[in-house]
CSV table of C-alpha atoms and ligand atoms in Angstrom, one decimal:
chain,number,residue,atom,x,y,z
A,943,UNK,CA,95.7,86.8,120.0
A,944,UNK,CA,98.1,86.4,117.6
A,945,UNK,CA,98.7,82.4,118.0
A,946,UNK,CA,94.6,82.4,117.5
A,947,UNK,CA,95.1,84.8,114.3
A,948,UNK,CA,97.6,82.5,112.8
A,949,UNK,CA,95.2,79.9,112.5
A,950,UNK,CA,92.3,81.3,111.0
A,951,UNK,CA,91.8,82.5,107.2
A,952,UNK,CA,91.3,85.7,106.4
A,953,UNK,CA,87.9,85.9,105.9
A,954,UNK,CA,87.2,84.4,109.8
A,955,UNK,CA,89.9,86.6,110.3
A,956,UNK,CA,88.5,89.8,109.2
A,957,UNK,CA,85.2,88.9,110.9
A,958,UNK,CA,87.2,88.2,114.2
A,959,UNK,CA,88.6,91.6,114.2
A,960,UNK,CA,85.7,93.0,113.4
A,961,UNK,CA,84.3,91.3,116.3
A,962,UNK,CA,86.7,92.5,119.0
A,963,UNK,CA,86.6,95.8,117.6
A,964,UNK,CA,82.7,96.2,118.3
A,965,UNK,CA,83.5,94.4,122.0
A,966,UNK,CA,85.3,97.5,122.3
A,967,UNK,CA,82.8,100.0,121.2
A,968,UNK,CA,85.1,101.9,119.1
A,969,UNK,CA,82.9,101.3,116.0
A,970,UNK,CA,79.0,100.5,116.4
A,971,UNK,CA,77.5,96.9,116.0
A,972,UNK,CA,75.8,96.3,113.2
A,973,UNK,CA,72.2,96.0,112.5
A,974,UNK,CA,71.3,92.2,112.9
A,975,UNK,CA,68.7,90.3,110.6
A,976,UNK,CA,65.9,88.7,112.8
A,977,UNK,CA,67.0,85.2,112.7
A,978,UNK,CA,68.4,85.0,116.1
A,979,UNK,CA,65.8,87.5,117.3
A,980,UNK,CA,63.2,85.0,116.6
A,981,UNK,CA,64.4,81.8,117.4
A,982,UNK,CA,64.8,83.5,121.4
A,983,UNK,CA,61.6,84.7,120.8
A,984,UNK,CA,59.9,81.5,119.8
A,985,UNK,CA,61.3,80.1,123.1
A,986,UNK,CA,61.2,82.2,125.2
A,987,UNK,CA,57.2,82.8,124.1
A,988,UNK,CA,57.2,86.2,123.9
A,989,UNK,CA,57.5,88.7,120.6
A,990,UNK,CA,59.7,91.3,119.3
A,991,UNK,CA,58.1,94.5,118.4
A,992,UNK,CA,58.2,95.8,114.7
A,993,UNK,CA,57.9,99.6,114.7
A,994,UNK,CA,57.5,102.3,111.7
A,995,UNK,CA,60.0,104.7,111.9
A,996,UNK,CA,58.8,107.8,109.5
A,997,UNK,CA,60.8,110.4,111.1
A,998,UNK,CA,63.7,111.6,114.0
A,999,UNK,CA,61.4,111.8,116.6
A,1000,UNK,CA,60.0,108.0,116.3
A,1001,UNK,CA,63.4,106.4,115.5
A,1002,UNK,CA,64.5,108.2,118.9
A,1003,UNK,CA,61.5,107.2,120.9
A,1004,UNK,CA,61.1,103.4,120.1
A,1005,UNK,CA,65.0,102.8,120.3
A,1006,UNK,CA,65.5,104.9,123.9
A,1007,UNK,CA,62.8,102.6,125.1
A,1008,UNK,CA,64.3,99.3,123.6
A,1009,UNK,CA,68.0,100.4,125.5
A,1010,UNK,CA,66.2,101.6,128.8
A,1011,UNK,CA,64.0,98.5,129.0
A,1012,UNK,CA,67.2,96.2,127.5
A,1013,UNK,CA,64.8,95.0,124.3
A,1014,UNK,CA,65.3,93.5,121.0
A,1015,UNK,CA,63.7,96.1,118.4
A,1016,UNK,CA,62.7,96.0,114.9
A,1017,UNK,CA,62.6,99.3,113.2
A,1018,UNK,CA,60.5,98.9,109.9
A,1019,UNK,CA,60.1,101.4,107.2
A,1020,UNK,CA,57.3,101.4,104.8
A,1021,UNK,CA,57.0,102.7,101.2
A,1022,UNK,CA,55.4,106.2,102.1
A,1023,UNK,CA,58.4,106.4,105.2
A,1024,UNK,CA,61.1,105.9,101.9
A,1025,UNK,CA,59.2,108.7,100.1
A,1026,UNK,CA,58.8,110.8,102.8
A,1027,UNK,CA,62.0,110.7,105.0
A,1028,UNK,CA,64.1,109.9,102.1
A,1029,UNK,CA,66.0,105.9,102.5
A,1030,UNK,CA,69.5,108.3,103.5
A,1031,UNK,CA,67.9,109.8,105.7
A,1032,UNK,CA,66.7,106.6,107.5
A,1033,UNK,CA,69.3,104.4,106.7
A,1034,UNK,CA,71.2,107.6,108.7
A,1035,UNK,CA,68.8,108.0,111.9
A,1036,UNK,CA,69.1,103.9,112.3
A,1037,UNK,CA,72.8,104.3,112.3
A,1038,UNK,CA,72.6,107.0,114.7
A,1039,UNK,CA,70.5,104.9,117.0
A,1040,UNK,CA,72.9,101.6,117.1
A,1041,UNK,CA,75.5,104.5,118.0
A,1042,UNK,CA,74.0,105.4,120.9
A,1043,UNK,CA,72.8,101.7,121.8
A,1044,UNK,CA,75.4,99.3,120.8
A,1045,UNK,CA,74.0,96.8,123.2
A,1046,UNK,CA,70.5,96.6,121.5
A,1047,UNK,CA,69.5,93.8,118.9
A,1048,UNK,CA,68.0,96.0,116.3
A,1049,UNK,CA,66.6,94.8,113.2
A,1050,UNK,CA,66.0,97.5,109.5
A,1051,UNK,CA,63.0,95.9,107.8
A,1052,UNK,CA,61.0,96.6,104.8
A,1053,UNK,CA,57.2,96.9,105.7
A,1054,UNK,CA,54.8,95.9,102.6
A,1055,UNK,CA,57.5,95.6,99.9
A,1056,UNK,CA,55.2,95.8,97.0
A,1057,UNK,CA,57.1,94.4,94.5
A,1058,UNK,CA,61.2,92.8,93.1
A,1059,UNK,CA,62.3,96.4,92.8
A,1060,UNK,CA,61.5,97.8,96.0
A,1061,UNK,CA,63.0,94.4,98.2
A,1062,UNK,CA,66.2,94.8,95.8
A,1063,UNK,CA,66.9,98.4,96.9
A,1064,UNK,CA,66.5,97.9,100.1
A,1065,UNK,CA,68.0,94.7,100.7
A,1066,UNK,CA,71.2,96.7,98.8
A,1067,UNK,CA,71.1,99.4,100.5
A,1068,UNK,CA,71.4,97.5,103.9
A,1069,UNK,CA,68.4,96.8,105.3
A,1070,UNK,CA,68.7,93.6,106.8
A,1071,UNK,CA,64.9,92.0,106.3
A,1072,UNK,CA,62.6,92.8,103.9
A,1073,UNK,CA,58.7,91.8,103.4
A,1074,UNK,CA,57.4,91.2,100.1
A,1075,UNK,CA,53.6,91.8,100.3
A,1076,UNK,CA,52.3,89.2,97.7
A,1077,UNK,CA,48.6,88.9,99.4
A,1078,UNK,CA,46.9,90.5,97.3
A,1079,UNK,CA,47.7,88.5,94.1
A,1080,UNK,CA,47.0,84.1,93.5
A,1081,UNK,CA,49.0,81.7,95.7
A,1082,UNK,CA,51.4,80.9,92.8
A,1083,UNK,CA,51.9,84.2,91.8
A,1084,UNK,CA,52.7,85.3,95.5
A,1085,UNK,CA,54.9,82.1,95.7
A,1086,UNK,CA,56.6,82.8,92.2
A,1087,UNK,CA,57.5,86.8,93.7
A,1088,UNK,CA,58.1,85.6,97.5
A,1089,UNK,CA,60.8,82.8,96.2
A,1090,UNK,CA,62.1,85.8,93.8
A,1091,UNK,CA,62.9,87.8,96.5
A,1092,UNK,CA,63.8,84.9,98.9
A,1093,UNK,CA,66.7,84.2,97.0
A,1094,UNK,CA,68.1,87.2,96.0
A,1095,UNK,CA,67.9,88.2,100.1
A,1096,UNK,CA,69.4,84.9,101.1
A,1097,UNK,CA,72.5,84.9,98.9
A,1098,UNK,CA,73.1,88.4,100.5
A,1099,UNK,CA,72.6,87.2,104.5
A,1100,UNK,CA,69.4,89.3,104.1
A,1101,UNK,CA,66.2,87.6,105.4
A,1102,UNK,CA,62.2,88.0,104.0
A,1103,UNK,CA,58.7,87.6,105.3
A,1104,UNK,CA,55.9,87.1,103.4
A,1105,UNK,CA,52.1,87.2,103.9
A,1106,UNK,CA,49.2,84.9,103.1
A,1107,UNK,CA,45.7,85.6,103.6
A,1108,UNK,CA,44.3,89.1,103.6
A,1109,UNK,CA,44.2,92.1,106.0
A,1110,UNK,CA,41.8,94.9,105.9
A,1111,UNK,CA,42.4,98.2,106.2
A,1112,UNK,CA,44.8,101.1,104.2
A,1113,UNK,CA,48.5,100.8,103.6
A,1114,UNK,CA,50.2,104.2,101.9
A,1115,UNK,CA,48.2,103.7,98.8
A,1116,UNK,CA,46.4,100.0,98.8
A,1117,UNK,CA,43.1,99.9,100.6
A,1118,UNK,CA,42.1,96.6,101.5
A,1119,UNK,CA,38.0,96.5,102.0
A,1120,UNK,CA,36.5,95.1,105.1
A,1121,UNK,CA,34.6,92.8,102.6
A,1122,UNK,CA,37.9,91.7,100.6
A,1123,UNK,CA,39.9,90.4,103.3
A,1124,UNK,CA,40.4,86.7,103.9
A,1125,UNK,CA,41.6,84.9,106.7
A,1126,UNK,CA,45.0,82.8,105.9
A,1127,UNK,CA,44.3,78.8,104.5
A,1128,UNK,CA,46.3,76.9,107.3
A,1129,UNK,CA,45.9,74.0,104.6
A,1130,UNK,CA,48.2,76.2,102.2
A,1131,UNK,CA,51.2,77.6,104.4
A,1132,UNK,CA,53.4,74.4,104.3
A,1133,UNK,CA,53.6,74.2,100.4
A,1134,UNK,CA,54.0,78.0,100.4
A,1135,UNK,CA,56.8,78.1,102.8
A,1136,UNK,CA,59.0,75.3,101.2
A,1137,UNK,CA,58.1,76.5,97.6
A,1138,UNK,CA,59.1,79.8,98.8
A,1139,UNK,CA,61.9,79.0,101.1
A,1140,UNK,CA,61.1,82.2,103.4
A,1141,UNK,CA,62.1,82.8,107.0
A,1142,UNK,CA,59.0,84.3,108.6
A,1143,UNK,CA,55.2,84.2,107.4
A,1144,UNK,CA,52.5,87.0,108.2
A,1145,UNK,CA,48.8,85.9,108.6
A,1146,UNK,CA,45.6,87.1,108.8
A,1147,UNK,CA,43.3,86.1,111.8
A,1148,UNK,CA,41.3,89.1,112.6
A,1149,UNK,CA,43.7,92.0,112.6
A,1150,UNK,CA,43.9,94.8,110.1
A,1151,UNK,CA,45.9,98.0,109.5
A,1152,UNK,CA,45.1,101.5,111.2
A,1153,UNK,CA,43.2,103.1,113.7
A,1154,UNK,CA,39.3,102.1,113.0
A,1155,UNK,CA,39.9,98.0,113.0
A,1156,UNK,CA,36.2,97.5,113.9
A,1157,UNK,CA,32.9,99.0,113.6
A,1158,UNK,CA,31.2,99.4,116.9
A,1159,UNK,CA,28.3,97.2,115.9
A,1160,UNK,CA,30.6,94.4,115.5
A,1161,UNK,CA,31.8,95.2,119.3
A,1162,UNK,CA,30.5,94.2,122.8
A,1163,UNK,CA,31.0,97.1,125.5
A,1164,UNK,CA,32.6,96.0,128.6
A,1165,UNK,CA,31.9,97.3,131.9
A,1166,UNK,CA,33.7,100.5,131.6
A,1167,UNK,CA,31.8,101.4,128.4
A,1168,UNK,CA,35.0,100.4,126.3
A,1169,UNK,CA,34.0,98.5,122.9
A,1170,UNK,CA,35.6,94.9,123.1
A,1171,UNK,CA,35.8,93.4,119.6
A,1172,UNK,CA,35.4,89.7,118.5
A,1173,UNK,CA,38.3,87.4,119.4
A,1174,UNK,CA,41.3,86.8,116.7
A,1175,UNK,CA,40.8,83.6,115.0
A,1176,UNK,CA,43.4,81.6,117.3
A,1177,UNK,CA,42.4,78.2,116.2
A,1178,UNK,CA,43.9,79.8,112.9
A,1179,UNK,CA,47.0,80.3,114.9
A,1180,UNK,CA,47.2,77.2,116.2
A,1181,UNK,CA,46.7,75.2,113.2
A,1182,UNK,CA,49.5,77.0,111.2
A,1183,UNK,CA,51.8,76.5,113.5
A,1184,UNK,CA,51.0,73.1,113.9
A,1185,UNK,CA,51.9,72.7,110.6
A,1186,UNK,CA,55.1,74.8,110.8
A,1187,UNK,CA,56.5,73.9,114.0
A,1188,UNK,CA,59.4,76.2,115.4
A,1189,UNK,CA,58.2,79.0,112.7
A,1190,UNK,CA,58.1,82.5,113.5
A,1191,UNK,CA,55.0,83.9,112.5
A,1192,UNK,CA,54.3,88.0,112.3
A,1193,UNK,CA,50.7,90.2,113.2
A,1194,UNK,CA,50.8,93.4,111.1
A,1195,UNK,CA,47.7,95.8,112.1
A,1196,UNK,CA,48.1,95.0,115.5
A,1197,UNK,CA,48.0,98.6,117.3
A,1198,UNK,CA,45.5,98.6,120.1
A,1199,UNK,CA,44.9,101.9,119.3
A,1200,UNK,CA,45.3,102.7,123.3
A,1201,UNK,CA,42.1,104.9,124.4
A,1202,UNK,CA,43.5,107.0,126.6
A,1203,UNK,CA,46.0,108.6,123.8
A,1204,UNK,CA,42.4,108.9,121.5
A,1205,UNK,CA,41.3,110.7,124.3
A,1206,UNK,CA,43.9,113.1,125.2
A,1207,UNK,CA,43.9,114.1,120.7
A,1208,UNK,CA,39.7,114.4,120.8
A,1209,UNK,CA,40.1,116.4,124.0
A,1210,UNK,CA,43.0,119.0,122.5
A,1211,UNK,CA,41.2,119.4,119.1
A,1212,UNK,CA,40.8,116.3,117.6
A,1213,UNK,CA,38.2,114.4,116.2
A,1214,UNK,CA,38.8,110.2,116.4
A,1215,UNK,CA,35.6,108.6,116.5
A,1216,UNK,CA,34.9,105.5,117.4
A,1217,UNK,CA,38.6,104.4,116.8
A,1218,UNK,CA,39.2,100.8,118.0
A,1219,UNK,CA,42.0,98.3,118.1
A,1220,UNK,CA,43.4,95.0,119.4
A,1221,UNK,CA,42.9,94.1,122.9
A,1222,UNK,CA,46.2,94.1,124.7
A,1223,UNK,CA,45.7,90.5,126.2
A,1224,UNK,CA,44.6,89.0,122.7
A,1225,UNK,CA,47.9,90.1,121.4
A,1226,UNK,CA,49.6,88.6,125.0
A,1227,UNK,CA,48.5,85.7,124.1
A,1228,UNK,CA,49.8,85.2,120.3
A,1229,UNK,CA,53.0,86.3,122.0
A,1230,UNK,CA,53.1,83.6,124.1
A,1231,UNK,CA,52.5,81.6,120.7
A,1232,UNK,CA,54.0,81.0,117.4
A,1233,UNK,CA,54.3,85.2,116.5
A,1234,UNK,CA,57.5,86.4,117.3
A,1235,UNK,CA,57.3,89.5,115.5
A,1236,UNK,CA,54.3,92.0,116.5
A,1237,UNK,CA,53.6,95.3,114.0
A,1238,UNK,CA,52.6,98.5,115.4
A,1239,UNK,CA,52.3,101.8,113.9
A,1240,UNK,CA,48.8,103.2,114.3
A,1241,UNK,CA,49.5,103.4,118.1
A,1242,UNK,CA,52.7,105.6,117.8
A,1243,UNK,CA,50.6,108.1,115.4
A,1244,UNK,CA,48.2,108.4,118.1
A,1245,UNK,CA,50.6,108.9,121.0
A,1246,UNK,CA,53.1,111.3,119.3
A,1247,UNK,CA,49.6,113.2,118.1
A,1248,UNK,CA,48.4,113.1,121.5
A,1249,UNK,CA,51.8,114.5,123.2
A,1250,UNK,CA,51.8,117.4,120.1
A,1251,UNK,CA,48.2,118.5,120.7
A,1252,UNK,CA,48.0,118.3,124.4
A,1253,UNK,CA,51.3,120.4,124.6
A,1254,UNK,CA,49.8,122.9,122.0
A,1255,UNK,CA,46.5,123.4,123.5
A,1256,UNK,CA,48.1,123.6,127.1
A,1257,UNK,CA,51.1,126.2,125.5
A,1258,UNK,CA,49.1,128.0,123.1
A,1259,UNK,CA,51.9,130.3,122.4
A,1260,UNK,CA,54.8,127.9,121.4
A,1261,UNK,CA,55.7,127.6,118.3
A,1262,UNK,CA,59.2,126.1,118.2
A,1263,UNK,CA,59.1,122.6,117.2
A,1264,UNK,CA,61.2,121.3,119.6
A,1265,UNK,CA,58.9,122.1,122.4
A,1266,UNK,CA,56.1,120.0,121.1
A,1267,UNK,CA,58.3,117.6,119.6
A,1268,UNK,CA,59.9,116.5,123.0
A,1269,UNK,CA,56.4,115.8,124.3
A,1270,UNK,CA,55.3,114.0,120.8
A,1271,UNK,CA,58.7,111.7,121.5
A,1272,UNK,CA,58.1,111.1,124.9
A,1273,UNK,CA,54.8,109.9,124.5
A,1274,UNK,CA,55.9,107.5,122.0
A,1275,UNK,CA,58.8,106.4,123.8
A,1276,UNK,CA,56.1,105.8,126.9
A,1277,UNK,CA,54.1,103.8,124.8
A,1278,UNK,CA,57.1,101.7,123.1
A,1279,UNK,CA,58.1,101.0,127.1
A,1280,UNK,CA,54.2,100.0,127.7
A,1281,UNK,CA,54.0,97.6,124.9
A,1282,UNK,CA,57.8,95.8,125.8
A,1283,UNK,CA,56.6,95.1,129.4
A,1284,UNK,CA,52.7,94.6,129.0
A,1285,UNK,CA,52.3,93.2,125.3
A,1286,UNK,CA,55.6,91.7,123.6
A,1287,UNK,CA,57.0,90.4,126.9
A,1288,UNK,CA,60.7,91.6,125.4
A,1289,UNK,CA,62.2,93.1,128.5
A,1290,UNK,CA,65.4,92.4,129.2
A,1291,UNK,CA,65.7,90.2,125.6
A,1292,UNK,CA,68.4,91.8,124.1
B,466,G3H,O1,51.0,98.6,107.5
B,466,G3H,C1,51.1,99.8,107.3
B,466,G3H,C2,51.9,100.7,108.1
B,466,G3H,O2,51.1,101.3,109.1
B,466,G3H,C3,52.6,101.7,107.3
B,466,G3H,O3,51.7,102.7,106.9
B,466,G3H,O4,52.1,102.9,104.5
B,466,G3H,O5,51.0,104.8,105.7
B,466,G3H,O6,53.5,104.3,106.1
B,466,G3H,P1,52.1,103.7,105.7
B,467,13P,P1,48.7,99.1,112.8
B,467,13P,O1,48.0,100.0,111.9
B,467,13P,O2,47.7,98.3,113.6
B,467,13P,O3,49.6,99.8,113.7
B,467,13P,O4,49.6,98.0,112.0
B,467,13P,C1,50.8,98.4,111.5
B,467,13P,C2,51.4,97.4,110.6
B,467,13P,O5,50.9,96.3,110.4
B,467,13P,C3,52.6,97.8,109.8
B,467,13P,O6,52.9,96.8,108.9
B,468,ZN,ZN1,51.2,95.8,108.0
C-alpha cells in the first residue's frame, strides 16, 4: 500500500484513499452521475428508472426496492419537490438512503430545470445530473440555455439532459395542451446535441406527463375491457438514434398508471376516471432500445394513494400517520420492484 502511495500524486492519492475507505463501508459511496449507468444500460438494452422523490416515504420505497432487487436508481426531484420538501431536506433523505445501500448506483437528478438558476443550485448543491427543460422555447434558444448549462455542469463532473419536442400534460406550474405538443424532429437532434454538447436527450413520441395521458376515444378496448391507447411513435425512436448511435435517450411521462392501484383509490373513496397510461410492453420495448433512462412519477402517486386509502377505509379509526404511511410505502416500494423486473429490465444492474 504504501509502495503504491509513493507513486501516485496527491490528487490520485486522495481519490485512492477515498476509494479504499468506501470498500470498507466506513463512510457511504457517493452519489454517482449517470454516465456509467447509461452506457451499461445501452448495452445491456434495458433502462434505469428515474423516480420523483417528494417526501421520506417515496425516497425509502424506490431505494429498498433498487437494494432488494440489486438495481441502478435514479432519484429525481422536481421544482414543486424543492419547494415542498425543502433541497436540505432531500439532499438529506438521499444521503440517508446511500447509507443504508452503499452497494446501489444511485443517481440525484433535476427533473424540468426551468431555467440557468435552478440547474446552478442544484448542480452546487450536489446533485449530480440536472435537466434543463428548454422545449418549450425555439431550437436556438433551447440550444443557447442547454449549452449554458452544459458547460457550467461539465466543468463541475455534473452531467445534463435536455429535451426536444413537446410533451403534453402538467408539470408543477406549466401545462402543456394536448393540442400544443409536438413530436421531436429526428432531422434536428444531431445539430442540437453537438451544439449543445449534452449527455442524454429526452423526446417526445407519444408520451406525456400525469395520470390522464389519453382520452378514451382515442383508445381501443382490449378483451378485458382495459382502454389500449395508440402505439408510441417508435419509427421516431429509431430514427433518432440512428442518428445518435450509442446515445442514451430518456421518456418522461411514462407512468402506466397501473389499473389496479386506480382501482383500489376509486374503491376506498376516490374518484380517477378514466385515468390511462403507457402500456407496460410499449415501454419494454424502448428499453430494449436507445432509452436508458425511463421517468415515472404518476404511478408512485397512485400506489402510495392507494396503500393510504385502502388502509384508512379498512382502519377507520387510525389516525397515526405511521400506520397508513407504512402501507402508502410499501405499495410504492411493490410497484418500484414491479417496474425493475417487468418494465426497466434493471435487476441485478447495480
Ligand atoms: O414531470 C413531472 C413530474 O411528474 C413532476 O411533477 O412538477 O408536480 O412535482 P411535479
Ligand atoms: P409520469 O407523469 O408519467 O409519471 O411522468 C413523470 C415524468 O416524466 C417526470 O419527469
Ligand atoms: Zn417529465
Amino acid at each position: 500500500m504504501d509502495l503504491i502511495l509513493a507513486c501516485l500524486t496527491d490528487k490520485i492519492k486522495a481519490e485512492f484513499l477515498r476509494f479504499s475507505f468506501y470498500q470498507k463501508g466506513s463512510i457511504p459511496m457517493p452519489l454517482v452521475t449517470t454516465t456509467e449507468m447509461f452506457k451499461k444500460a445501452y448495452a445491456g438494452h434495458y433502462a434505469v428508472g428515474a423516480f420523483n422523490i417528494n417526501n421520506m416515504e417515496i425516497v425509502q420505497a424506490v431505494t429498498e426496492a433498487a437494494g432488494e432487487l440489486n438495481s441502478p436508481i435514479i432519484l429525481q426531484a422536481s421544482a414543486g419537490a424543492r419547494k415542498y420538501a425543502k433541497p436540505a431536506y432531500l439532499k438529506h433523505l438521499v444521503e440517508a438512503a446511500l447509507e443504508e445501500y452503499p452497494n446501489i448506483p444511485m443517481a440525484l437528478h433535476l427533473d424540468h430545470g426551468a431555467d440557468f438558476e435552478t440547474c446552478k443550485d442544484c448542480i452546487d448543491g450536489g446533485f449530480t445530473s440536472v435537466m434543463i427543460d428548454g422545449s418549450q422555447y425555439s431550437f436556438d434558444e433551447n440550444v443557447e440555455l442547454a449549452k449554458r448549462v452544459a458547460d457550467y455542469a461539465h466543468e463541475r463532473g455534473v452531467v445534463v439532459e435536455a429535451e426536444l419536442g413537446k410533451l403534453a400534460g402538467i408539470e408543477d406550474d406549466v401545462k402543456v395542451a394536448a393540442h400544443e405538443a409536438s413530436y421531436t424532429r429526428p432531422e434536428e437532434v444531431e445539430e442540437f446535441v453537438s451544439r449543445t454538447g449534452v449527455d442524454s436527450l429526452a423526446i417526445a413520441i407519444g408520451t406525456s406527463h400525469g395520470a390522464y395521458k389519453f382520452k378514451p376515444e382515442q383508445c381501443t378496448k382490449n378483451e378485458d375491457g382495459v382502454y389500449v391507447p395508440p402505439t408510441l411513435r417508435f419509427d421516431i425512436l429509431e430514427e433518432v438514434s440512428r442518428r445518435l448511435p450509442d446515445f442514451p435517450i430518456v421518456l418522461h411521462g411514462a407512468s402506466s398508471v397501473l389499473p389496479e392501484y386506480v382501482k383500489i383509490i376509486n374503491a376506498n373513496g376516490g374518484k380517477l376516471d378514466e385515468a390511462i397510461g403507457i402500456p407496460e410492453d410499449q415501454l419494454r420495448h424502448a428499453a430494449s432500445l436507445a432509452v436508458c433512462k425511463i421517468n415515472i412519477d404518476s404511478d408512485l402517486r397512485l400506489a402510495l394513494t392507494a396503500g393510504v386509502r385502502q388502509h384508512l377505509a379498512q382502519y377507520p379509526a387510525h389516525f397515526d400517520p405511521r400506520q397508513y404511511l407504512t402501507d402508502g410505502r410499501t405499495f410504492v416500494k411493490d410497484a418500484v420492484k414491479h417496474k425493475i423486473q417487468n418494465v426497466l429490465g434493471s435487476e441485478n444492474k447495480a
